[in-house]
XYZ file of C-alpha atoms in Angstrom:
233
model
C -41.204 9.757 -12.418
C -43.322 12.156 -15.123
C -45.902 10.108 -16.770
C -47.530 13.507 -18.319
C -45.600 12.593 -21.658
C -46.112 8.940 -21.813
C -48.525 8.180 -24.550
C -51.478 6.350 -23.550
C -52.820 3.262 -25.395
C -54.837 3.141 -27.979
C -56.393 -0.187 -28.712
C -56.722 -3.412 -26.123
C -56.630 -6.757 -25.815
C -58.425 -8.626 -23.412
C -58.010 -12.361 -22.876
C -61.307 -13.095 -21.053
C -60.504 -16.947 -19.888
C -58.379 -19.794 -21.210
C -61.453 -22.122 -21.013
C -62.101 -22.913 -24.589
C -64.284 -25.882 -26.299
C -62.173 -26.642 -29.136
C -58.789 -28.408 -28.726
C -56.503 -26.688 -31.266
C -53.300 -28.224 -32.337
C -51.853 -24.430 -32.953
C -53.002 -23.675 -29.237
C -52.594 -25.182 -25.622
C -54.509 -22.558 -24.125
C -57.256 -25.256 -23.413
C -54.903 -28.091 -22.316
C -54.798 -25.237 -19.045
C -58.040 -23.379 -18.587
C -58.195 -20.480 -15.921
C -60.218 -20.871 -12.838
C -63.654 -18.974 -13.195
C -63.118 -17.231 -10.117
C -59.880 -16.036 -11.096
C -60.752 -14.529 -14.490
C -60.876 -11.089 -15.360
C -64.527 -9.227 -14.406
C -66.121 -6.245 -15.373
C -65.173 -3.882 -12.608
C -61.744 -5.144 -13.361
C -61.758 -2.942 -16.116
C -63.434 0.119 -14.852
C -59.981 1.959 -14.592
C -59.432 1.328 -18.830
C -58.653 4.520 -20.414
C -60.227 6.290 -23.744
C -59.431 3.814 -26.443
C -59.941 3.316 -30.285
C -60.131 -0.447 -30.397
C -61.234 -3.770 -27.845
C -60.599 -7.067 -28.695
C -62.177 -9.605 -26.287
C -60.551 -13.055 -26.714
C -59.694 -15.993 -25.068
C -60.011 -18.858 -24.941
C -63.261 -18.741 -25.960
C -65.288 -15.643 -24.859
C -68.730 -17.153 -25.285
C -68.015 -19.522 -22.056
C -68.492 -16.612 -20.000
C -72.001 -16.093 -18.634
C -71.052 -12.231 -17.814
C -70.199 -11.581 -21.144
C -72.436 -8.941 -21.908
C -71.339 -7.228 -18.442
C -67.806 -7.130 -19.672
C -69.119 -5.541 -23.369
C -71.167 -3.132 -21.170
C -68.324 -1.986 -19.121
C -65.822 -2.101 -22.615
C -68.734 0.453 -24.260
C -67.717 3.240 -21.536
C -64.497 2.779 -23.119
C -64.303 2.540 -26.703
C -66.658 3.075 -30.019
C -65.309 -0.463 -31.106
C -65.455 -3.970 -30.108
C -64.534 -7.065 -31.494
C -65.148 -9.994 -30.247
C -62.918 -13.143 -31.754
C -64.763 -16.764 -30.815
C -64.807 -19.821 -32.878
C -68.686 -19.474 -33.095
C -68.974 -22.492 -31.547
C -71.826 -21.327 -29.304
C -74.375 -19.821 -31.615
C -76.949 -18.948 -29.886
C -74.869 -16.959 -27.540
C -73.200 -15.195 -30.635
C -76.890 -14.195 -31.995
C -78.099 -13.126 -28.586
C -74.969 -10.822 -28.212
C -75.109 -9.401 -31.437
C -78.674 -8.474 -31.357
C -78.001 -6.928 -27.526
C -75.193 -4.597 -29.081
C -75.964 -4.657 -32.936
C -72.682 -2.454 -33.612
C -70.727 -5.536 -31.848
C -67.847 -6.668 -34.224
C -67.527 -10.517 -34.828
C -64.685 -12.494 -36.347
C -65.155 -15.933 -36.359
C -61.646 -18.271 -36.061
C -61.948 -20.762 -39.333
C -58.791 -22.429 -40.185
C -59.283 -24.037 -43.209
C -62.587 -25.576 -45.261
C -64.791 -27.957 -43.578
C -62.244 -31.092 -42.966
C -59.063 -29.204 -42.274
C -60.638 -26.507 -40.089
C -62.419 -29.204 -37.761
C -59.048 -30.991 -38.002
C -56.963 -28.276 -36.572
C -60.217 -26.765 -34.162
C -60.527 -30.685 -32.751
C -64.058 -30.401 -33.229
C -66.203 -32.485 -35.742
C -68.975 -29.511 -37.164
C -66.626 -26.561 -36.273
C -66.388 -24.864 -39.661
C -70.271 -25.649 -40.562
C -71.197 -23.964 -36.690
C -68.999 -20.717 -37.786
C -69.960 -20.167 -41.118
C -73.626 -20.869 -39.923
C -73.027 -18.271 -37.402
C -71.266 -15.707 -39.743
C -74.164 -15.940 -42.322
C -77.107 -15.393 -39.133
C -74.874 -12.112 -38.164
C -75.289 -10.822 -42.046
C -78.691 -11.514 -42.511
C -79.258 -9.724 -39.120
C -77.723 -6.798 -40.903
C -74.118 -6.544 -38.507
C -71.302 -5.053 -40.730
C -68.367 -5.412 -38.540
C -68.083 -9.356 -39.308
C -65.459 -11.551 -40.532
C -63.576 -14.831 -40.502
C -60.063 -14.694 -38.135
C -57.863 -17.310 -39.729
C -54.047 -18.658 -38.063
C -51.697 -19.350 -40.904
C -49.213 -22.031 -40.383
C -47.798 -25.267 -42.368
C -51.229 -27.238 -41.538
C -53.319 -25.300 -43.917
C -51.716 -22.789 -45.946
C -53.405 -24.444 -49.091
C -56.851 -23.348 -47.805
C -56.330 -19.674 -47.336
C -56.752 -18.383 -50.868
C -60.270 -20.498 -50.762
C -61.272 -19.362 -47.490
C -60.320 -15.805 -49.010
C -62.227 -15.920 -51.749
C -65.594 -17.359 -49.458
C -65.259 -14.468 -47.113
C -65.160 -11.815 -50.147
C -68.221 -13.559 -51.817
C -70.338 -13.160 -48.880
C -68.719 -9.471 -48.279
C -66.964 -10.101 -45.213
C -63.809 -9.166 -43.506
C -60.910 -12.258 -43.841
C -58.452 -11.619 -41.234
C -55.333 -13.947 -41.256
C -52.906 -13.938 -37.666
C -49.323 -15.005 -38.475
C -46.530 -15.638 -36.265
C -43.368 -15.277 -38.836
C -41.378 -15.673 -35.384
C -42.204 -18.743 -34.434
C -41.443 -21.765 -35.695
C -43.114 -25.743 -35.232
C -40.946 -28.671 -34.658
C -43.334 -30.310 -36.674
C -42.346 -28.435 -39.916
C -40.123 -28.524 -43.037
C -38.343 -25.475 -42.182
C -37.379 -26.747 -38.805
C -36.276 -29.984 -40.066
C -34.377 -28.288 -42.866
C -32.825 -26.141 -40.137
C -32.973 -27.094 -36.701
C -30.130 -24.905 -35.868
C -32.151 -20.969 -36.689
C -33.835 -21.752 -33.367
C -33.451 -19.399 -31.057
C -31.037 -20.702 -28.136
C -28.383 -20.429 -25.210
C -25.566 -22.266 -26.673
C -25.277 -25.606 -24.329
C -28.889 -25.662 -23.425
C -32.389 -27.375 -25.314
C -34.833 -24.517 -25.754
C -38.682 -25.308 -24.297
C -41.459 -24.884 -26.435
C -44.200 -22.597 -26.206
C -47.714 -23.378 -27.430
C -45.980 -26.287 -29.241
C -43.492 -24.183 -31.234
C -39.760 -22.198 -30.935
C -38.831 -18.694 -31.350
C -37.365 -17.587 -34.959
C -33.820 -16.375 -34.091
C -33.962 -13.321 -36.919
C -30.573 -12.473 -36.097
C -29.365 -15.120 -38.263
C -29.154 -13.219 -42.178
C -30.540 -16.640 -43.711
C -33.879 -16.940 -41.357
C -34.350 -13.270 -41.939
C -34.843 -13.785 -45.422
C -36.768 -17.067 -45.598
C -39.705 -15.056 -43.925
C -39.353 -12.261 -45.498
C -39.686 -13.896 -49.179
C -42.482 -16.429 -47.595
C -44.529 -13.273 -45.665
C -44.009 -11.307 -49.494
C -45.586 -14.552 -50.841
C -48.103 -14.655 -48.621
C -48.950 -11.468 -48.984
C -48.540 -10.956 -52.814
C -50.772 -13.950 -52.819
C-alpha cells in the first residue's frame, strides 16, 4: 500500500485516563475508570508526528502524577497544548501552569454555581474552577478559558456563563453533540421514533443518550434551526 500521499494529522486528542473526581450526569466515563497501569504513558507517545494542536483530556488529567512527563514528551511534538480538567485539583493546575507558562487551560463549567455542581456531582465545583481560572490570569497565562457541554440541563446558563468568560477576557468554549439525543429530554419524548435503529430491535445507550438518525428530513431540521439558535444566540 503507498502511504506517501496520505495526509498526516494535524491536531490530537489524547484521553489520558477515565479516572475522574466528578460524577457527571452528561458522562459515565467515571462510573468505569481505567486501570493506572493500563493508561497511556509518555513513551507511548514518542512515535506522535509534527502536529499543530494537543488536547490532553480525560477523565480528569490532573489525577495523573506523570502529568508533566506526558506535557514534556507532547512539547517535542507540537507548539500547542491544551489541557481540558474541571479544575478540580488546583494546586496541580497552578503548579503545571507555572512549569510550562505557554500551557493552555480550559476549565469544564457547566452552568453557574448550583447548576454546574449539579451536573459536575460535586458541591464547590464551579467556585474551585473559576478560582482556578482567575489564579491562571493573574499569573499572566493567555491561552485560558472555560469548556462548557451544552445539553437540555443547562442551556439557560450559557449566555451568562458567556458573558462571565468575556468580562474576565477569556476564551468560552461550548462542546455540542447535535447527534445525540437524551431519553431524558423533550425532543425524545416528542419523538421517540428519530432514534437511530434496526427495525425490530431496542437501541443501547451510550453515555446515557441515542444517536440522532439525520436521515430522517424532520430531525435534520430541528438541529439545524436549534444549532442556528444557538449559535445566532
Amino acid at each position: 500500500m503507498n502511504t506517501r500521499n496520505i495526509p498526516h494529522p494535524t491536531d490530537a486528542s489524547i484521553i489520558l485516563t477515565y479516572r475522574c473526581p466528578m460524577k457527571c450526569k452528561m458522562c459515565n466515563i467515571w462510573f468505569n475508570p481505567t486501570k493506572k497501569e493500563e493508561e497511556i504513558k509518555a513513551s507511548d507517545l514518542r512515535t506522535l508526528p509534527r502536529l499543530k494542536f494537543i488536547n490532553l483530556t480525560g477523565g480528569e488529567p490532573f489525577v495523573r502524577d506523570d502529568l508533566a512527563e506526558i506535557v514534556e514528551e507532547c512539547y517535542k511534538h507540537t507548539d500547542r497544548i491544551v489541557i481540558s480538567t474541571s479544575g478540580w485539583f488546583e494546586e496541580k493546575v497552578i503548579a503545571l501552569a507555572e512549569k510550562y507558562p505557554q500551557i493552555g487551560i480550559r476549565i469544564s463549567i457547566e452552568g453557574l454555581s448550583c447548576k454546574n455542581d449539579e451536573l459536575r456531582g460535586h458541591a464547590g465545583g464551579f467556585d474551585k474552577g473559576l478560582r482556578t481560572l482567575l489564579a491562571l490570569k493573574q499569573m499572566g497565562l493567555k491561552d485560558i478559558g472555560f469548556g462548557c457541554t451544552v445539553s437540555n440541563n443547562n442551556s439557560r446558563d450559557m449566555l451568562s456563563l458567556y458573558q462571565l468568560s468575556k468580562s474576565l477576557g477569556m476564551e468560552f468554549g461550548i462542546w455540542v453533540e447535535p447527534e445525540m439525543i437524551n431519553p431524558d429530554s423533550d425532543l425524545y419524548r416528542a419523538h421517540p421514533d428519530w432514534v437511530l435503529a434496526l427495525p425490530g430491535y431496542t437501541p443501547l445507550p451510550g453515555r446515557h443518550q441515542f444517536v440522532l438518525n439525520l436521515n430522517i428530513p424532520e430531525a435534520f431540521d430541528y438541529l439545524l434551526e436549534r444549532m442556528s439558535w444557538l449559535l445566532g444566540e
